[in-house]
Amino acid sequence: MSSPLAGILQLLALLAALALAHRPLGDHLARVYSSGKHYRPERWMYRAIGADPSAGMRWPAYLRAVLAFSAVGVLLLHLLQRAQGALPGSLGFASIDPDQAFNTAVSFVTNTNWQSYYGEQAMGHLVQTGGLAVQNFVSAAVGMAVAVALVRGFTGSRTGELGNFWADLVRGITRVLLPLSVAGALVLVACGVIQNFSGIHAVGQFSGDEQQWNGGAVASQEAIKELGTNGGGYFNANAAHPFENPTPFSNLFEIFLILLIPFSMTRTFGRMAGSLRQGYAVLGAMAVIWLAFTALMMWTEFAGRGPAFEAAGGAMEGKETRFGIAGSSLFAVATTLTSTGAVNSFHSSYTGFGGGITLLGMQLGEIAPGGVGSGLYGMLIMAVVAVFVAGLLVGRTPEYLGKKIGTRQITYAACYLLVTPALVLGFTGLALALPGPAESMTHSGPHGFSEILYAYTSAANNNGSAFAGLNADTPWFNTTTGIAMLLGRFLPMVFVLALAGSLAEQRPVPATAGTLRTDKPLYSGLLVATILIVTGLTYFPALALGPLAEGLAS
Amino acid sequence: MTKNSVRRSARLLGAGLRALLVLTLVCGVLYPLTVTGVAQALFPGRADGSKTGDAEGRVVGSALIGQRYDLPGKAGEEPRPDLRWFQPRPSRGLGASTVNTRYELLLSGATNRSGDNPELLAWVKAARAAVVRENSTATYRVRPADVPPDAVTSSGSGLDPHISPAYAALQVHRVAARNGLTVREVERLVARHTEGRTLGFVGEPRVHVLGLNTALRDLARN
């Protein structure tokens, strides 16, 4: 069998697995977030928090709870890293410098997992397992909570209430992320991912020498890292490291975990909105983009254009033998179309166009299928814009799911869409205009430009992958990517929740003959076109200077 | 800010702190301990890193982690490959501890060089010339076109335990000559350490270098 054919079959296997899994999981999620029942361990947790899980919150209260919880998260994770050297379970590693500790704390709380440190020589068991892995769970649960709050905004009637943040947070973890992670982690251990609490120990080698290894709770972190679209690797090489991703099967399984919840949430949306077809229309738009990007990626990587790849006979630089070009391309697209940012091969060594596809995937706003929660709310913002555009064409006030999209709603949606491009292009321009930051680049010319553009695209969209030739552990990059991650995560959430609140206050209007049918394939097509046009208009000049210039020259 | 809103913010931050502590207990203590307990009970060898040994029972490394097979050299010198053994892929992205120098940890990583990077181009060309030179024997000539891409490029982790069947086949004549074995014998060993795609379509065919070299040494010893 040829490698491209094997790649297509792997894509089809993934598609089949997701098609089978998204229905029961999506329905389960809808039940989790609609149920009035509190299990006993959950009630203990609410008592410890001091919250009434049945109290409805209006959008400002919901937002304040999100922000307070996240602020505490940043502070505690920062302190944990600063104190690492003095705490047990550090493996003898030193405390982290303030700028890097700030960057890493923000990075994990915002679900970005941008890493300017080397996992295996910087972070001990306590920080990895007790700090970073915990944020893998809670940042994912926060994203899911905000997405569900937006859905409740569409389905609610006049109360203005969006649900209870503490209940959504706790349930997302106890009823969804934890059980799936336990199962996923055990599958990964069965494949060979390590799971132990050994210190640094010597292992005999073929030559008779010894090599020093870290132990670690890697499988338990790897499972939630993919499932929660986090992406922060235990080791520097992330999911290219054999201890994180040992076999071709574990590779496919990890891609499945990345895509599982984001795709399933469209079913949750349809279920909660009372029309599964509304969910399918959104799912269709996501799936079309994902499949098209994967096909393009395989095409350019198998073609392997570029002087060094042509001299080598194929684009295998930065790719593992067991995954090959197909398994690497599948992973690269999944990780950049979601907010994951885990890598099983190094994007900087992709072909010019391949690197451009990873960049564009993030610049779409990570909505196909996007991060856990953030993918759904990002896509619903685009859905609002798409009905607005359609409304302009026919000259009537647009509606989505029975809610009128008026000036206030479209203003919130537009603000949401402006945040990340402003951060990406603003910081990239600044970094290139100032004399210092460019010294971090490994390359000059288009690829050097791409390194910087990629860094801010990844940070502001909360992805976390990198063109890792860039030396990002400098005060400038630690600080500016930290700011980009913070604003890129929480400003959009402000606009999402404000939009949700304004929708929840409306009384639904009945559909008429003139209402745009948003549950049809035609609407999925309109949605895809809107996404591509908005993103293209925003980023085309920047892409032309970087990956397009590199790809066309080779 | 009014006194009221200060008090309200403090109360909210307190709730956030308590929520984080409770969830840290669940996700950062109970969860990893449970998974570790079950993993160690069900798959003890794999959970500890898939260590593998030779015929004499000596540990030779992890079945998952690639190694270098170099001649002992002086510190600071570029290591030269020990041509008795099958050679793995280049690993130019691999680093060594810089922060905690009391350890000698291997830092996994890639070169991150792009396709139009002159340095990468030079590395690839030099690697190809070396593969052709080192693997040509008195009776067998390697043609430059036969050298597969994995033989001249570094992997993502720098710890790739595999090479392609094409790169293994190209090394068979050299390894047989250096170990006093026949080409047939070495080819049989390679076949035994070659894995196909899982279920016929997942991943790529590959040869496990550590397993192959260990079996080779066991054979050459007897």
Short mmCIF file of N, CA and C in Angstrom, two decimals, chain A residues 404-509:
data_model
loop_
_atom_site.label_atom_id
_atom_site.label_comp_id
_atom_site.label_asym_id
_atom_site.label_seq_id
_atom_site.Cartn_x
_atom_site.Cartn_y
_atom_site.Cartn_z
N LYS A 404 -33.54 37.63 17.53
CA LYS A 404 -33.20 38.68 16.57
C LYS A 404 -31.74 39.11 16.74
N ILE A 405 -31.06 39.23 15.61
CA ILE A 405 -29.68 39.71 15.64
C ILE A 405 -29.73 41.20 15.31
N GLY A 406 -29.79 42.03 16.32
CA GLY A 406 -29.88 43.47 16.12
C GLY A 406 -28.52 44.14 16.25
N THR A 407 -28.54 45.46 16.41
CA THR A 407 -27.29 46.22 16.49
C THR A 407 -26.40 45.74 17.63
N ARG A 408 -27.04 45.55 18.80
CA ARG A 408 -26.25 45.17 19.96
C ARG A 408 -25.56 43.82 19.74
N GLN A 409 -26.32 42.86 19.22
CA GLN A 409 -25.76 41.51 19.03
C GLN A 409 -24.62 41.51 18.02
N ILE A 410 -24.84 42.22 16.89
CA ILE A 410 -23.80 42.17 15.85
C ILE A 410 -22.57 42.96 16.30
N THR A 411 -22.78 43.96 17.17
CA THR A 411 -21.62 44.68 17.71
C THR A 411 -20.77 43.75 18.56
N TYR A 412 -21.40 42.98 19.44
CA TYR A 412 -20.63 42.03 20.25
C TYR A 412 -19.89 41.03 19.36
N ALA A 413 -20.58 40.51 18.34
CA ALA A 413 -19.94 39.53 17.44
C ALA A 413 -18.75 40.16 16.73
N ALA A 414 -18.93 41.41 16.27
CA ALA A 414 -17.83 42.07 15.55
C ALA A 414 -16.65 42.31 16.48
N CYS A 415 -16.93 42.73 17.73
CA CYS A 415 -15.84 42.95 18.68
C CYS A 415 -15.08 41.65 18.92
N TYR A 416 -15.84 40.54 19.07
CA TYR A 416 -15.21 39.23 19.26
C TYR A 416 -14.22 38.97 18.12
N LEU A 417 -14.68 39.22 16.88
CA LEU A 417 -13.85 38.89 15.73
C LEU A 417 -12.63 39.79 15.60
N LEU A 418 -12.69 40.99 16.19
CA LEU A 418 -11.57 41.92 16.02
C LEU A 418 -10.44 41.67 17.01
N VAL A 419 -10.74 41.01 18.13
CA VAL A 419 -9.74 40.90 19.21
C VAL A 419 -8.47 40.19 18.74
N THR A 420 -8.61 38.94 18.26
CA THR A 420 -7.39 38.19 17.97
C THR A 420 -6.59 38.76 16.80
N PRO A 421 -7.23 39.16 15.69
CA PRO A 421 -6.40 39.76 14.63
C PRO A 421 -5.65 41.00 15.11
N ALA A 422 -6.30 41.82 15.94
CA ALA A 422 -5.61 43.01 16.44
C ALA A 422 -4.38 42.62 17.25
N LEU A 423 -4.52 41.60 18.09
CA LEU A 423 -3.39 41.15 18.90
C LEU A 423 -2.29 40.55 18.02
N VAL A 424 -2.69 39.68 17.08
CA VAL A 424 -1.71 38.99 16.25
C VAL A 424 -0.92 39.99 15.41
N LEU A 425 -1.65 40.81 14.65
CA LEU A 425 -0.97 41.69 13.71
C LEU A 425 -0.25 42.82 14.44
N GLY A 426 -0.86 43.31 15.53
CA GLY A 426 -0.22 44.39 16.29
C GLY A 426 1.10 43.95 16.90
N PHE A 427 1.08 42.82 17.60
CA PHE A 427 2.32 42.36 18.25
C PHE A 427 3.36 41.94 17.22
N THR A 428 2.93 41.30 16.11
CA THR A 428 3.89 40.90 15.09
C THR A 428 4.58 42.13 14.52
N GLY A 429 3.79 43.16 14.21
CA GLY A 429 4.37 44.39 13.68
C GLY A 429 5.35 45.02 14.66
N LEU A 430 4.94 45.04 15.93
CA LEU A 430 5.78 45.65 16.96
C LEU A 430 7.10 44.88 17.11
N ALA A 431 7.00 43.55 17.15
CA ALA A 431 8.20 42.73 17.34
C ALA A 431 9.18 42.93 16.19
N LEU A 432 8.64 43.14 14.97
CA LEU A 432 9.53 43.31 13.82
C LEU A 432 10.09 44.72 13.75
N ALA A 433 9.33 45.69 14.28
CA ALA A 433 9.79 47.07 14.20
C ALA A 433 10.87 47.37 15.25
N LEU A 434 10.79 46.68 16.39
CA LEU A 434 11.76 46.93 17.44
C LEU A 434 13.06 46.18 17.15
N PRO A 435 14.19 46.69 17.65
CA PRO A 435 15.46 46.06 17.32
C PRO A 435 15.69 44.72 18.02
N GLY A 436 15.21 44.52 19.24
CA GLY A 436 15.56 43.34 20.04
C GLY A 436 14.93 42.02 19.62
N PRO A 437 13.58 41.96 19.52
CA PRO A 437 12.91 40.67 19.38
C PRO A 437 13.38 39.83 18.20
N ALA A 438 13.75 40.49 17.10
CA ALA A 438 14.11 39.73 15.90
C ALA A 438 15.35 38.87 16.13
N GLU A 439 16.14 39.19 17.18
CA GLU A 439 17.32 38.37 17.44
C GLU A 439 16.96 36.95 17.85
N SER A 440 15.71 36.72 18.23
CA SER A 440 15.29 35.38 18.63
C SER A 440 15.06 34.46 17.44
N MET A 441 15.04 35.01 16.20
CA MET A 441 14.70 34.20 15.05
C MET A 441 15.87 33.30 14.66
N THR A 442 15.55 32.06 14.23
CA THR A 442 16.58 31.17 13.70
C THR A 442 16.79 31.45 12.22
N HIS A 443 15.71 31.79 11.54
CA HIS A 443 15.77 32.01 10.09
C HIS A 443 15.71 33.50 9.78
N SER A 444 16.15 33.85 8.57
CA SER A 444 15.91 35.20 8.08
C SER A 444 14.91 35.07 6.92
N GLY A 445 14.47 36.18 6.36
CA GLY A 445 13.56 36.12 5.21
C GLY A 445 12.17 35.66 5.61
N PRO A 446 11.40 35.12 4.63
CA PRO A 446 9.99 34.78 4.89
C PRO A 446 9.81 33.84 6.08
N HIS A 447 10.70 32.85 6.24
CA HIS A 447 10.50 31.90 7.31
C HIS A 447 10.72 32.54 8.68
N GLY A 448 11.66 33.50 8.74
CA GLY A 448 11.86 34.23 9.99
C GLY A 448 10.63 35.03 10.35
N PHE A 449 10.04 35.69 9.34
CA PHE A 449 8.79 36.42 9.56
C PHE A 449 7.71 35.47 10.06
N SER A 450 7.64 34.27 9.44
CA SER A 450 6.63 33.29 9.85
C SER A 450 6.82 32.87 11.30
N GLU A 451 8.08 32.78 11.75
CA GLU A 451 8.33 32.37 13.14
C GLU A 451 7.64 33.33 14.11
N ILE A 452 7.76 34.64 13.82
CA ILE A 452 7.16 35.65 14.71
C ILE A 452 5.64 35.65 14.55
N LEU A 453 5.18 35.63 13.28
CA LEU A 453 3.73 35.63 13.04
C LEU A 453 3.09 34.41 13.70
N TYR A 454 3.77 33.27 13.59
CA TYR A 454 3.24 32.04 14.18
C TYR A 454 3.15 32.18 15.70
N ALA A 455 4.17 32.76 16.30
CA ALA A 455 4.18 32.88 17.77
C ALA A 455 2.97 33.65 18.26
N TYR A 456 2.67 34.80 17.64
CA TYR A 456 1.55 35.61 18.12
C TYR A 456 0.20 35.03 17.67
N THR A 457 0.17 34.39 16.49
CA THR A 457 -1.06 33.72 16.07
C THR A 457 -1.42 32.64 17.06
N SER A 458 -0.41 31.85 17.43
CA SER A 458 -0.60 30.74 18.35
C SER A 458 -1.01 31.24 19.73
N ALA A 459 -0.36 32.31 20.20
CA ALA A 459 -0.65 32.82 21.55
C ALA A 459 -2.05 33.44 21.60
N ALA A 460 -2.37 34.33 20.66
CA ALA A 460 -3.64 35.05 20.73
C ALA A 460 -4.83 34.13 20.49
N ASN A 461 -4.62 33.05 19.72
CA ASN A 461 -5.71 32.10 19.50
C ASN A 461 -5.69 30.97 20.51
N ASN A 462 -4.81 31.07 21.50
CA ASN A 462 -4.72 30.04 22.55
C ASN A 462 -4.43 28.66 22.00
N ASN A 463 -3.55 28.61 20.97
CA ASN A 463 -3.20 27.31 20.41
C ASN A 463 -2.04 26.69 21.17
N GLY A 464 -0.86 27.33 21.10
CA GLY A 464 0.27 26.86 21.87
C GLY A 464 1.35 26.16 21.08
N SER A 465 1.10 25.81 19.81
CA SER A 465 2.17 25.23 19.01
C SER A 465 3.08 26.36 18.55
N ALA A 466 4.23 26.00 17.96
CA ALA A 466 5.20 27.03 17.60
C ALA A 466 5.98 26.64 16.36
N PHE A 467 6.49 27.65 15.66
CA PHE A 467 7.62 27.45 14.77
C PHE A 467 8.81 27.57 15.71
N ALA A 468 9.24 26.43 16.25
CA ALA A 468 10.03 26.45 17.48
C ALA A 468 11.49 26.85 17.26
N GLY A 469 11.85 27.25 16.06
CA GLY A 469 13.17 27.81 15.89
C GLY A 469 13.32 29.10 16.68
N LEU A 470 12.18 29.76 16.90
CA LEU A 470 12.19 31.02 17.64
C LEU A 470 12.56 30.77 19.10
N ASN A 471 13.54 31.50 19.60
CA ASN A 471 13.88 31.40 21.02
C ASN A 471 12.91 32.28 21.80
N ALA A 472 11.86 31.65 22.35
CA ALA A 472 10.78 32.42 22.97
C ALA A 472 11.02 32.68 24.45
N ASP A 473 12.11 32.12 25.01
CA ASP A 473 12.35 32.35 26.44
C ASP A 473 13.18 33.61 26.64
N THR A 474 12.62 34.75 26.24
CA THR A 474 13.24 36.05 26.52
C THR A 474 12.17 36.87 27.23
N PRO A 475 12.59 37.86 28.03
CA PRO A 475 11.58 38.68 28.71
C PRO A 475 10.56 39.26 27.73
N TRP A 476 11.01 39.69 26.54
CA TRP A 476 10.07 40.28 25.58
C TRP A 476 9.00 39.29 25.16
N PHE A 477 9.42 38.09 24.72
CA PHE A 477 8.42 37.14 24.24
C PHE A 477 7.60 36.56 25.38
N ASN A 478 8.22 36.28 26.52
CA ASN A 478 7.45 35.78 27.65
C ASN A 478 6.34 36.76 28.04
N THR A 479 6.67 38.06 28.01
CA THR A 479 5.69 39.06 28.43
C THR A 479 4.63 39.29 27.35
N THR A 480 5.06 39.51 26.11
CA THR A 480 4.08 39.87 25.08
C THR A 480 3.19 38.68 24.69
N THR A 481 3.77 37.48 24.61
CA THR A 481 2.88 36.35 24.31
C THR A 481 1.95 36.10 25.49
N GLY A 482 2.43 36.37 26.71
CA GLY A 482 1.56 36.24 27.89
C GLY A 482 0.36 37.18 27.79
N ILE A 483 0.63 38.43 27.41
CA ILE A 483 -0.48 39.40 27.27
C ILE A 483 -1.42 38.96 26.15
N ALA A 484 -0.84 38.51 25.04
CA ALA A 484 -1.67 38.08 23.91
C ALA A 484 -2.56 36.91 24.31
N MET A 485 -2.01 35.97 25.10
CA MET A 485 -2.81 34.81 25.52
C MET A 485 -3.96 35.25 26.43
N LEU A 486 -3.65 36.13 27.39
CA LEU A 486 -4.67 36.59 28.34
C LEU A 486 -5.80 37.30 27.62
N LEU A 487 -5.44 38.32 26.80
CA LEU A 487 -6.48 39.09 26.11
C LEU A 487 -7.18 38.23 25.07
N GLY A 488 -6.43 37.33 24.41
CA GLY A 488 -7.01 36.48 23.37
C GLY A 488 -7.98 35.45 23.94
N ARG A 489 -7.87 35.16 25.23
CA ARG A 489 -8.80 34.21 25.85
C ARG A 489 -10.00 34.93 26.46
N PHE A 490 -9.71 35.98 27.27
CA PHE A 490 -10.79 36.49 28.11
C PHE A 490 -11.59 37.62 27.48
N LEU A 491 -11.00 38.45 26.60
CA LEU A 491 -11.81 39.46 25.91
C LEU A 491 -12.91 38.81 25.05
N PRO A 492 -12.55 37.79 24.23
CA PRO A 492 -13.63 37.14 23.48
C PRO A 492 -14.70 36.56 24.40
N MET A 493 -14.30 36.02 25.55
CA MET A 493 -15.29 35.47 26.48
C MET A 493 -16.24 36.56 26.98
N VAL A 494 -15.70 37.76 27.19
CA VAL A 494 -16.54 38.88 27.62
C VAL A 494 -17.63 39.11 26.57
N PHE A 495 -17.23 39.16 25.29
CA PHE A 495 -18.21 39.44 24.24
C PHE A 495 -19.18 38.29 24.05
N VAL A 496 -18.70 37.06 24.20
CA VAL A 496 -19.59 35.89 24.08
C VAL A 496 -20.66 35.94 25.16
N LEU A 497 -20.24 36.21 26.39
CA LEU A 497 -21.21 36.19 27.49
C LEU A 497 -22.15 37.39 27.40
N ALA A 498 -21.62 38.55 26.95
CA ALA A 498 -22.50 39.72 26.77
C ALA A 498 -23.55 39.41 25.69
N LEU A 499 -23.10 38.77 24.62
CA LEU A 499 -24.03 38.38 23.57
C LEU A 499 -25.06 37.40 24.11
N ALA A 500 -24.58 36.42 24.86
CA ALA A 500 -25.48 35.42 25.43
C ALA A 500 -26.52 36.10 26.32
N GLY A 501 -26.05 37.05 27.14
CA GLY A 501 -26.98 37.76 28.03
C GLY A 501 -28.04 38.52 27.26
N SER A 502 -27.61 39.20 26.19
CA SER A 502 -28.58 40.00 25.42
C SER A 502 -29.58 39.10 24.71
N LEU A 503 -29.14 37.90 24.32
CA LEU A 503 -30.06 36.97 23.66
C LEU A 503 -31.03 36.36 24.66
N ALA A 504 -30.51 36.10 25.87
CA ALA A 504 -31.34 35.44 26.87
C ALA A 504 -32.48 36.36 27.35
N GLU A 505 -32.30 37.67 27.15
CA GLU A 505 -33.36 38.60 27.56
C GLU A 505 -34.50 38.65 26.55
N GLN A 506 -34.23 38.20 25.31
CA GLN A 506 -35.25 38.29 24.26
C GLN A 506 -36.28 37.18 24.38
N ARG A 507 -37.48 37.51 23.93
CA ARG A 507 -38.48 36.46 23.76
C ARG A 507 -38.31 35.92 22.34
N PRO A 508 -38.29 34.57 22.16
CA PRO A 508 -38.08 34.03 20.82
C PRO A 508 -39.21 34.45 19.87
N VAL A 509 -38.85 34.72 18.61
CA VAL A 509 -39.87 35.03 17.61
C VAL A 509 -40.11 33.78 16.78
#
